[in-house]
Coordinates of N, CA, C and O in Angstrom, one line a residue:
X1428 N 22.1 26.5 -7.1 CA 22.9 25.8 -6.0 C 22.2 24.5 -5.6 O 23.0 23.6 -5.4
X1429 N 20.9 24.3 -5.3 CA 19.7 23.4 -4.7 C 20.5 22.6 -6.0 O 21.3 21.6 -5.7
X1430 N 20.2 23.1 -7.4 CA 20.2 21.8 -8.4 C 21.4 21.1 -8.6 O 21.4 19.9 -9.0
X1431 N 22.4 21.8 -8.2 CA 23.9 21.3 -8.0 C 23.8 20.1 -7.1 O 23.6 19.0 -7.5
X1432 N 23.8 20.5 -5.8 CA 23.5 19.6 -4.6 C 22.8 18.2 -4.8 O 23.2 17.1 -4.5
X1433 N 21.5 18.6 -5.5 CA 21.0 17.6 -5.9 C 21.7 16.6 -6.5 O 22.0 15.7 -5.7
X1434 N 22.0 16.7 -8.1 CA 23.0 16.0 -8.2 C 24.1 15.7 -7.7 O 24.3 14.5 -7.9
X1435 N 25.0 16.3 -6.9 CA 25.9 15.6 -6.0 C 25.3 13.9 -5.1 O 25.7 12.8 -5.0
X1436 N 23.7 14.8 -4.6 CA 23.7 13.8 -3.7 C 23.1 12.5 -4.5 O 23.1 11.3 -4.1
X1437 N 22.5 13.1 -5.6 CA 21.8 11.2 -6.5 C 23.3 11.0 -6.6 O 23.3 9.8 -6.2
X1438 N 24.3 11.2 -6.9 CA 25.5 11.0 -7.3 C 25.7 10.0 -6.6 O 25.7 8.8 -6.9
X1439 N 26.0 10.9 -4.9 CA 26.2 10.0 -3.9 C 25.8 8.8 -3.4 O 26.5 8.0 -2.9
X1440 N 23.7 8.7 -3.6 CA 23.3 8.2 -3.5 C 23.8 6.2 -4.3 O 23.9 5.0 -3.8
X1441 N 23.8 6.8 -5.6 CA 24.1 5.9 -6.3 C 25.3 5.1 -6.3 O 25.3 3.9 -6.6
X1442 N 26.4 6.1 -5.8 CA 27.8 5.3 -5.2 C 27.6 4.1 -4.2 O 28.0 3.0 -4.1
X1443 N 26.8 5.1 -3.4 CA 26.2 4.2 -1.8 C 25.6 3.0 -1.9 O 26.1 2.0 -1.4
X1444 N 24.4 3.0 -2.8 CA 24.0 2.2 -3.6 C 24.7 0.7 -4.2 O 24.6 -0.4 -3.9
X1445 N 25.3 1.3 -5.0 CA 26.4 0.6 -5.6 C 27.4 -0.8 -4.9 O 27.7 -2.0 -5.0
X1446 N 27.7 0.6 -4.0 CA 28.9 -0.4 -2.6 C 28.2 -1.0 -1.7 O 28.9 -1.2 -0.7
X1447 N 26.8 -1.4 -1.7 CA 25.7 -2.4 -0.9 C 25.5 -3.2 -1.6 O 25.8 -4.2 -1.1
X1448 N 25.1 -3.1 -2.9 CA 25.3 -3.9 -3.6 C 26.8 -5.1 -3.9 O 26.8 -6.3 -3.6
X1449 N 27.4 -4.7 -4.2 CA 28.8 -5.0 -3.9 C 29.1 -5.9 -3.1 O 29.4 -7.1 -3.4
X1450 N 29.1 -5.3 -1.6 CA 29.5 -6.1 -0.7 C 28.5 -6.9 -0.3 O 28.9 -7.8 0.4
X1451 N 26.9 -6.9 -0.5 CA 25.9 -7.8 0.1 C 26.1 -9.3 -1.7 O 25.8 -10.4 -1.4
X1452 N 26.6 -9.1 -2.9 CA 26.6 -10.0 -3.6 C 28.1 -10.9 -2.8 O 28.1 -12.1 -2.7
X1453 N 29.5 -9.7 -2.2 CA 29.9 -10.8 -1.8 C 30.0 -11.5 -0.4 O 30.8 -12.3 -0.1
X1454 N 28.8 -10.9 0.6 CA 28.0 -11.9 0.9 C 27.8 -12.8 0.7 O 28.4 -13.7 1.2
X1455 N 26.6 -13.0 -0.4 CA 26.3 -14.4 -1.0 C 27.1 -15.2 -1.5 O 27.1 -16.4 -1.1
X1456 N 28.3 -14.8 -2.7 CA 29.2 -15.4 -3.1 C 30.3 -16.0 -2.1 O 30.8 -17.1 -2.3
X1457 N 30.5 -15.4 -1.4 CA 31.6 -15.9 -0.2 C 30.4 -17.0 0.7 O 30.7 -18.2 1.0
X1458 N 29.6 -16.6 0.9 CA 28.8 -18.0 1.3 C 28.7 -19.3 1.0 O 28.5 -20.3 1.7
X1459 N 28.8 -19.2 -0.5 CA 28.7 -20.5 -1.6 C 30.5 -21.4 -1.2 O 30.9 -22.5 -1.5
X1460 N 31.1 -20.4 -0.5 CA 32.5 -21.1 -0.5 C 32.4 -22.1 0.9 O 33.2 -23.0 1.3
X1461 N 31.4 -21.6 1.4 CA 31.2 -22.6 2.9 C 30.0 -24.4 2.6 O 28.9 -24.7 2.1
X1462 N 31.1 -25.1 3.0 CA 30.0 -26.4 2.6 C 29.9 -26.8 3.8 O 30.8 -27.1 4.5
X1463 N 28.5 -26.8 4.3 CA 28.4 -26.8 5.8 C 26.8 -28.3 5.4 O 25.8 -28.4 4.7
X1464 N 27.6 -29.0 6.4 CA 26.4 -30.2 6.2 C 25.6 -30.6 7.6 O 24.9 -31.6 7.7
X1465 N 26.0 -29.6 8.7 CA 24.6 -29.9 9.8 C 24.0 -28.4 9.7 O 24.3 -27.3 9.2
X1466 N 23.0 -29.0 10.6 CA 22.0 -28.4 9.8 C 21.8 -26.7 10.6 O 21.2 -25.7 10.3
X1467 N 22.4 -27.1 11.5 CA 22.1 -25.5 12.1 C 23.9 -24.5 11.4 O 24.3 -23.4 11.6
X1468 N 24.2 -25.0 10.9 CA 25.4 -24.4 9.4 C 24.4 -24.4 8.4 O 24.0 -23.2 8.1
X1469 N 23.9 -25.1 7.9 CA 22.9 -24.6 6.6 C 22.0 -23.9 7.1 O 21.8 -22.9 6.3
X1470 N 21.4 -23.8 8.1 CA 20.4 -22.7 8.5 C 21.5 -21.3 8.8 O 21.0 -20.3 8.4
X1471 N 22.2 -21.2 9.2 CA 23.6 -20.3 9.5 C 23.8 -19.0 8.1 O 23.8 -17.8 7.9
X1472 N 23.9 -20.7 7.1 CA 24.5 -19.7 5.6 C 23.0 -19.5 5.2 O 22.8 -18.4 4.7
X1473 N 22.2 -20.1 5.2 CA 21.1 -19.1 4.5 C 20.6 -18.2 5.3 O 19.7 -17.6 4.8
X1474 N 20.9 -18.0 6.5 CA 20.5 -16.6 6.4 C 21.0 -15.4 6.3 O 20.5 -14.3 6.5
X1475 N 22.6 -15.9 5.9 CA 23.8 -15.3 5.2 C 23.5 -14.8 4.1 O 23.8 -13.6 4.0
X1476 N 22.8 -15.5 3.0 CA 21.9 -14.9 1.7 C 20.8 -14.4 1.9 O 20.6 -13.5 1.0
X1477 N 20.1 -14.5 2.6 CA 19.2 -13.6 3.4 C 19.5 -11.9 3.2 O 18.9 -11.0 2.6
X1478 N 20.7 -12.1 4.2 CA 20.9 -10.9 4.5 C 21.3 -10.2 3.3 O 20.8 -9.3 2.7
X1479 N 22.6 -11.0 3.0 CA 23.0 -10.3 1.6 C 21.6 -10.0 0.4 O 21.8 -8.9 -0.2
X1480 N 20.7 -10.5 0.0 CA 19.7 -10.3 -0.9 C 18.9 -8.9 -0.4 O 18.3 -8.1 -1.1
X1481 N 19.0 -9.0 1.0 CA 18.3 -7.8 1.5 C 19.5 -6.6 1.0 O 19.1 -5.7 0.2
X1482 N 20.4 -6.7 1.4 CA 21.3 -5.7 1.1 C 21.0 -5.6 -0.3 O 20.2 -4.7 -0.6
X1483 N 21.5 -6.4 -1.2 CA 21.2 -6.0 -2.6 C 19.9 -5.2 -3.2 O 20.0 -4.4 -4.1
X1484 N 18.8 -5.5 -2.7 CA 17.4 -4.4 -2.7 C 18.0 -3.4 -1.9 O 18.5 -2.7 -2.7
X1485 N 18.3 -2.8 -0.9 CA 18.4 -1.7 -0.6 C 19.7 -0.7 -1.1 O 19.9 0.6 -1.0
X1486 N 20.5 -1.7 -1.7 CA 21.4 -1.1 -2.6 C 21.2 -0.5 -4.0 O 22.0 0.2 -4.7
X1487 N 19.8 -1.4 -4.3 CA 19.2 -0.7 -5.4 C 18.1 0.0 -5.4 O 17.6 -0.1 -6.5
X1488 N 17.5 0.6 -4.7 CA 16.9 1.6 -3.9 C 17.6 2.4 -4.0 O 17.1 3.3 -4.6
X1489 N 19.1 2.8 -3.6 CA 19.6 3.7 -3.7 C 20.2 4.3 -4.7 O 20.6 5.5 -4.6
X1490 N 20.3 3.6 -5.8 CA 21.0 3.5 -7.2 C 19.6 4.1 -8.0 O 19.7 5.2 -8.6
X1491 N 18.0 3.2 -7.9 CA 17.6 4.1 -8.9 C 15.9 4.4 -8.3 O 14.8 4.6 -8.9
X1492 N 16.2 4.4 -7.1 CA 14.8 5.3 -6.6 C 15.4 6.9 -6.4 O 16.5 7.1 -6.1
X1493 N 14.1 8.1 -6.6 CA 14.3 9.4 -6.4 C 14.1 9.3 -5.0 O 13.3 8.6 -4.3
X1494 N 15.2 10.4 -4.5 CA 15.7 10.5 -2.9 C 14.8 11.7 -2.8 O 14.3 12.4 -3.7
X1495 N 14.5 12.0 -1.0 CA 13.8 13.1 -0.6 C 14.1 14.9 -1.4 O 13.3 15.9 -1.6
X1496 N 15.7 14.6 -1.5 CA 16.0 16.1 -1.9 C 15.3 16.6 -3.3 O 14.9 17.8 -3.5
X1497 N 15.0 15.2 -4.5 CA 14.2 15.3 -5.7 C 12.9 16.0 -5.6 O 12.5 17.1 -6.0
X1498 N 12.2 15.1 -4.8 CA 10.9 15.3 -4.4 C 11.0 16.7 -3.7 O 9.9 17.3 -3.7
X1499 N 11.7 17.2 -3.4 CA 11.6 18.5 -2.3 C 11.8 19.4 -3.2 O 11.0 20.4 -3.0
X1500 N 12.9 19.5 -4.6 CA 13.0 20.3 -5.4 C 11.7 20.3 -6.1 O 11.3 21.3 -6.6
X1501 N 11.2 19.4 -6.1 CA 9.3 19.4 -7.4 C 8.6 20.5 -6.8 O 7.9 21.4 -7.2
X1502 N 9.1 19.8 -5.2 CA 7.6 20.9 -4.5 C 8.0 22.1 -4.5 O 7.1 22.9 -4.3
X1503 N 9.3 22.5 -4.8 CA 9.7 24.3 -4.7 C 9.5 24.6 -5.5 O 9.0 25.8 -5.5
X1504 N 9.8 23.9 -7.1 CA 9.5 24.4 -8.1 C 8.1 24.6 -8.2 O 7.8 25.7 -8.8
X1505 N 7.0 23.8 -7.7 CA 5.4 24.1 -8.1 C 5.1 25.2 -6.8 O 4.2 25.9 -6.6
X1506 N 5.9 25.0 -6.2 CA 5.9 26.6 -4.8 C 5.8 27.8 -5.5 O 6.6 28.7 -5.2
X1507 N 4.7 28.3 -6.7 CA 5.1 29.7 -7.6 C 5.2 30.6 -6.7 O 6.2 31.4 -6.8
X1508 N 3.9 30.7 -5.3 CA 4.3 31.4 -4.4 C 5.4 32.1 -3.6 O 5.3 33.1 -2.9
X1509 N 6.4 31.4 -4.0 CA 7.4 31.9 -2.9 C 8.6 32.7 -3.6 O 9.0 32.1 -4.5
X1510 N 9.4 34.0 -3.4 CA 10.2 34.2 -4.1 C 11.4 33.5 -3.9 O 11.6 32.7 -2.9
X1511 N 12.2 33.8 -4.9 CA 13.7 33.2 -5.1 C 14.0 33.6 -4.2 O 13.0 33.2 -3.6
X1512 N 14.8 34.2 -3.1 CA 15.0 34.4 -2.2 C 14.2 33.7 -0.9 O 15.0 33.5 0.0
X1513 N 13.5 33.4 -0.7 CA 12.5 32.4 0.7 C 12.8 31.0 -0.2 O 12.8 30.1 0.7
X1514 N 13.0 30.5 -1.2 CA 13.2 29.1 -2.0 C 14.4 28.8 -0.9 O 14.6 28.0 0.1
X1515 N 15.3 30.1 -1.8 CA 17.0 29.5 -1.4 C 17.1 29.7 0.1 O 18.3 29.2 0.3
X1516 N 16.6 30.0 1.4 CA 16.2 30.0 2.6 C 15.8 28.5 3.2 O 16.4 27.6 3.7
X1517 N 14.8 28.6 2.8 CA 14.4 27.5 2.8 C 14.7 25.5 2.5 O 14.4 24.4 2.9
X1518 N 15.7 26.5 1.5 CA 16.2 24.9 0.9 C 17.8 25.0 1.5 O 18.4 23.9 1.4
X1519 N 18.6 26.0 2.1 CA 19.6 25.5 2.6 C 19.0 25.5 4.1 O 19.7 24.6 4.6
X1520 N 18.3 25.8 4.8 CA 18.2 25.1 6.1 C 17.7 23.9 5.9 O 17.9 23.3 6.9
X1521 N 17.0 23.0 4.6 CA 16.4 21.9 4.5 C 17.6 20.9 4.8 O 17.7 20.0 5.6
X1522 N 18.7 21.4 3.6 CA 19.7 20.7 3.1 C 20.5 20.2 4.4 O 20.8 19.0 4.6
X1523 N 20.9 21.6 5.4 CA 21.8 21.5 6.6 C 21.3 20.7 7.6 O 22.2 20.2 8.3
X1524 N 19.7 20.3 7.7 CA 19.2 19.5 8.8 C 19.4 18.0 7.9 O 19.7 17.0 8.5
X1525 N 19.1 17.9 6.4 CA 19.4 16.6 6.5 C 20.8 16.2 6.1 O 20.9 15.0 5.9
X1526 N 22.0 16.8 5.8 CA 23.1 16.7 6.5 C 23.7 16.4 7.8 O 24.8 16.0 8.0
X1527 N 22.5 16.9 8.9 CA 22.8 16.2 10.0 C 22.6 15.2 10.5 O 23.3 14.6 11.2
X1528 N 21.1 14.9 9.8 CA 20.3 13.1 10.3 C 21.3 12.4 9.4 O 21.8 11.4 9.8
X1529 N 21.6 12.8 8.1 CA 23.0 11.8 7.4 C 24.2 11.3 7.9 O 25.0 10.4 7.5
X1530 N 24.2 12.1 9.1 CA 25.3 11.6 9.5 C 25.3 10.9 11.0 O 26.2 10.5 11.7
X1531 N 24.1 11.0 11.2 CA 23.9 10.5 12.6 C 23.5 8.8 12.5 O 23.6 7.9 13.3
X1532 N 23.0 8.9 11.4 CA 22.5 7.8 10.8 C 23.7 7.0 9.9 O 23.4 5.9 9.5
X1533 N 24.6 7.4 9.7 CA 25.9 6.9 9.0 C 26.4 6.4 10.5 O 26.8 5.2 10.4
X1534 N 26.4 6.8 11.4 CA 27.6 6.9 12.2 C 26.5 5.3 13.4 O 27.1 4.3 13.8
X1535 N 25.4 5.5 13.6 CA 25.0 4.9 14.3 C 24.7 3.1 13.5 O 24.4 2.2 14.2
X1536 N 24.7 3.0 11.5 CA 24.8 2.0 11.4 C 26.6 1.9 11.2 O 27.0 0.9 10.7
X1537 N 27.3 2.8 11.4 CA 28.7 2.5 11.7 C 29.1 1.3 12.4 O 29.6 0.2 12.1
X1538 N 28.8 2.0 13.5 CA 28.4 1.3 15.1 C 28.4 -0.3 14.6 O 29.3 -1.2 14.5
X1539 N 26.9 -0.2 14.4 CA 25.9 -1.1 14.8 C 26.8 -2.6 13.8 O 27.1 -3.7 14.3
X1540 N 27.0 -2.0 12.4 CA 28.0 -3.3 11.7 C 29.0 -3.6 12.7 O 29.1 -4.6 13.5
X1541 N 30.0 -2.5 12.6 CA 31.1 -2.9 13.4 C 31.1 -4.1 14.5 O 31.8 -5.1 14.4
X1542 N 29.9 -3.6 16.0 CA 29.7 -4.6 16.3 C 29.7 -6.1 16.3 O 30.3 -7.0 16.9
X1543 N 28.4 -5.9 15.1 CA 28.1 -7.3 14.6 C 29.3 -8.1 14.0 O 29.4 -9.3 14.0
X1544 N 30.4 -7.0 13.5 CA 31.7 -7.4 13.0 C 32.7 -8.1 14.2 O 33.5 -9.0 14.1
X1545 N 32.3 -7.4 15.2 CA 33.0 -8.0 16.2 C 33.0 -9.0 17.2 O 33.9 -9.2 18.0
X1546 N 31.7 -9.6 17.1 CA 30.9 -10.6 17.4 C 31.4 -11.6 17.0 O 31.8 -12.5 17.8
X1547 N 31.6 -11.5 15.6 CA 31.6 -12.8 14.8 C 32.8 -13.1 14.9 O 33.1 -14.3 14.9
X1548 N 33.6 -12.5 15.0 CA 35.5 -12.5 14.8 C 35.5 -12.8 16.1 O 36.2 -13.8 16.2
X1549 N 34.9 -12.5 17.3 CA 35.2 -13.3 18.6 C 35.0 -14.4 18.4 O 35.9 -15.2 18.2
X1550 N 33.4 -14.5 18.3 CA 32.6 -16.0 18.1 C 33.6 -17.0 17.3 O 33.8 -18.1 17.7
X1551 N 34.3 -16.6 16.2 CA 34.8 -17.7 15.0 C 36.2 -18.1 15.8 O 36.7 -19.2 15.7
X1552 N 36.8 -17.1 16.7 CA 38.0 -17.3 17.3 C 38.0 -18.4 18.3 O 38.9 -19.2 18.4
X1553 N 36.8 -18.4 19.0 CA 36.4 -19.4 20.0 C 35.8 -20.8 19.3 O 35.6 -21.9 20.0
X1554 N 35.5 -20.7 18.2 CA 35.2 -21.9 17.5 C 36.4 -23.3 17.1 O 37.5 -23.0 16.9
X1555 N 35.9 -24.8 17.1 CA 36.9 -25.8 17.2 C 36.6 -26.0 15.5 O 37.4 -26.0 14.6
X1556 N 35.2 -26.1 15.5 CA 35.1 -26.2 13.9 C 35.3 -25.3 13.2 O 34.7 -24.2 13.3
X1557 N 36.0 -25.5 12.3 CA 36.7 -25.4 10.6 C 35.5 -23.8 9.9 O 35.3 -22.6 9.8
X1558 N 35.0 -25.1 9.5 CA 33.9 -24.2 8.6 C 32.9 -23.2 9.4 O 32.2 -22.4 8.8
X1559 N 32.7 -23.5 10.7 CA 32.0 -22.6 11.6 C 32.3 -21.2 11.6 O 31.7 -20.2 11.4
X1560 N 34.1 -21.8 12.0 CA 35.1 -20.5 12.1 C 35.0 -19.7 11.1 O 34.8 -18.5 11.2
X1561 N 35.3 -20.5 10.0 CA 35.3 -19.7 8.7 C 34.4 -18.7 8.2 O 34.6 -17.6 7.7
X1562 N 33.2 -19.4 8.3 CA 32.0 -18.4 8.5 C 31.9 -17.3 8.9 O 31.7 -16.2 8.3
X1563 N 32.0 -17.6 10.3 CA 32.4 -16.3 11.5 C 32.7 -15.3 11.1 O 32.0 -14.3 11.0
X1564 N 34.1 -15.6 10.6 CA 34.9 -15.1 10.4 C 34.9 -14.2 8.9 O 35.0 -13.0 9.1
X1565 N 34.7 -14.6 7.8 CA 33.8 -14.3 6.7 C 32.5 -13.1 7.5 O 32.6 -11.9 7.6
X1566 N 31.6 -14.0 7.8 CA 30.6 -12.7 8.5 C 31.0 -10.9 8.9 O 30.6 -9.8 8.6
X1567 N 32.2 -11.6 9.7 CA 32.8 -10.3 10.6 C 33.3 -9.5 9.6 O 32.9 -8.4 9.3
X1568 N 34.4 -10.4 8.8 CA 34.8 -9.2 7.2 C 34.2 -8.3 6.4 O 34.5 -7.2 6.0
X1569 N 32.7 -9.3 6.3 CA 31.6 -8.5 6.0 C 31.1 -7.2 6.7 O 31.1 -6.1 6.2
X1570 N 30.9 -7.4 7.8 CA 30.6 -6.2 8.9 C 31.3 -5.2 8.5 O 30.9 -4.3 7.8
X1571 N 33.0 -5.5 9.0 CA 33.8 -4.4 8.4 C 33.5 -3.2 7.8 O 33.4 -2.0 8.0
X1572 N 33.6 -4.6 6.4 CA 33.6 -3.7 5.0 C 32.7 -2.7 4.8 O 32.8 -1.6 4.2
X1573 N 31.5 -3.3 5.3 CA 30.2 -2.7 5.8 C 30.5 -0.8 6.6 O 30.4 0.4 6.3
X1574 N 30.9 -1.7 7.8 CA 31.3 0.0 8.7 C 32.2 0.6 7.6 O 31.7 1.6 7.2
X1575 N 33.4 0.2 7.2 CA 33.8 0.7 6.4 C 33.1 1.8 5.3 O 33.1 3.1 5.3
X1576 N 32.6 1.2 4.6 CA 31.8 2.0 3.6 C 30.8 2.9 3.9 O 30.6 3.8 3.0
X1577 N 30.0 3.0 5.2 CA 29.6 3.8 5.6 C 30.0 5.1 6.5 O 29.2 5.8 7.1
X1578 N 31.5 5.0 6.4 CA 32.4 5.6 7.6 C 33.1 6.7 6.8 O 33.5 7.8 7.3
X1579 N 33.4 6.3 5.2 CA 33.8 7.0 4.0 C 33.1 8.1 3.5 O 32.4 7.6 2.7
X1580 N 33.1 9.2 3.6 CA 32.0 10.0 2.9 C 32.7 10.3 1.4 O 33.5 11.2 1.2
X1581 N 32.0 9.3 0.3 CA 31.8 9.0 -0.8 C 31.9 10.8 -1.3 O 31.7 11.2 -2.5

């Protein structure tokens, strides 16, 4: 059952992964669409790729580093000590508490994009310039998609 789960969750992992990836390249790419020539706009968009490049490492982190539940299976298996029965104890209360930090932790960087999503879509609304707005506004989409994807259980 543990080895089942497991796989589900590299599964999952890798989806998660995937859709960070994703949306942090179109980050960068949607950035390249802004031609911003003062200078606190060029300092603006690069740290637009910034961020998106960060995203893209932690999106691949997720894709092909082994997650805690791997490592937790190694140690049960080299556990000779313990019978099959205290394993399977053990490994569904493991599983049920980090099903809970998964989701608290989904929900609070829910939040936290959305926010930032909402920031920017004010900010870009209140903006006279063009390409400022657009930015903004760009940014905020990002956020979204962001909450978005983390709000979906993959």
């Amino acid at each position: 059952e543990f080895q089942a789960r497991i796989q589900e969750d590299s599964k999952a992992s890798s989806r998660h992964g995937t859709a960070l990836i994703v949306s942090s390249a179109l980050l960068i790419g949607g950035s390249y669409l802004i031609h911003a020539q003062d200078p606190v706009q060029v300092g603006a968009i690069s740290l637009i790729r910034t961020v998106g490049i960060l995203g893209i490492g932690e999106g691949a982190e997720g894709v092909w580093v082994s997650d805690q539940n791997r490592i937790f299976q190694q140690a049960m298996d080299r556990a000779t000590g313990l019978s099959l029965e205290a394993k399977s104890q053990v490994l569904r209360t493991y599983l049920e508490l980090q099903a809970e930090q998964e989701r608290k932790r989904n929900t609070i960087k829910a939040v936290t994009y959305s926010l930032v999503a909402a920031v920017n879509i004010y900010e870009g609304s209140r903006q006279g310039d063009d390409t400022v707005r657009t930015g903004l506004y760009f940014l905020g989409a990002v956020g979204l998609l962001r909450a978005l994807t983390l709000s979906i259980d993959f």
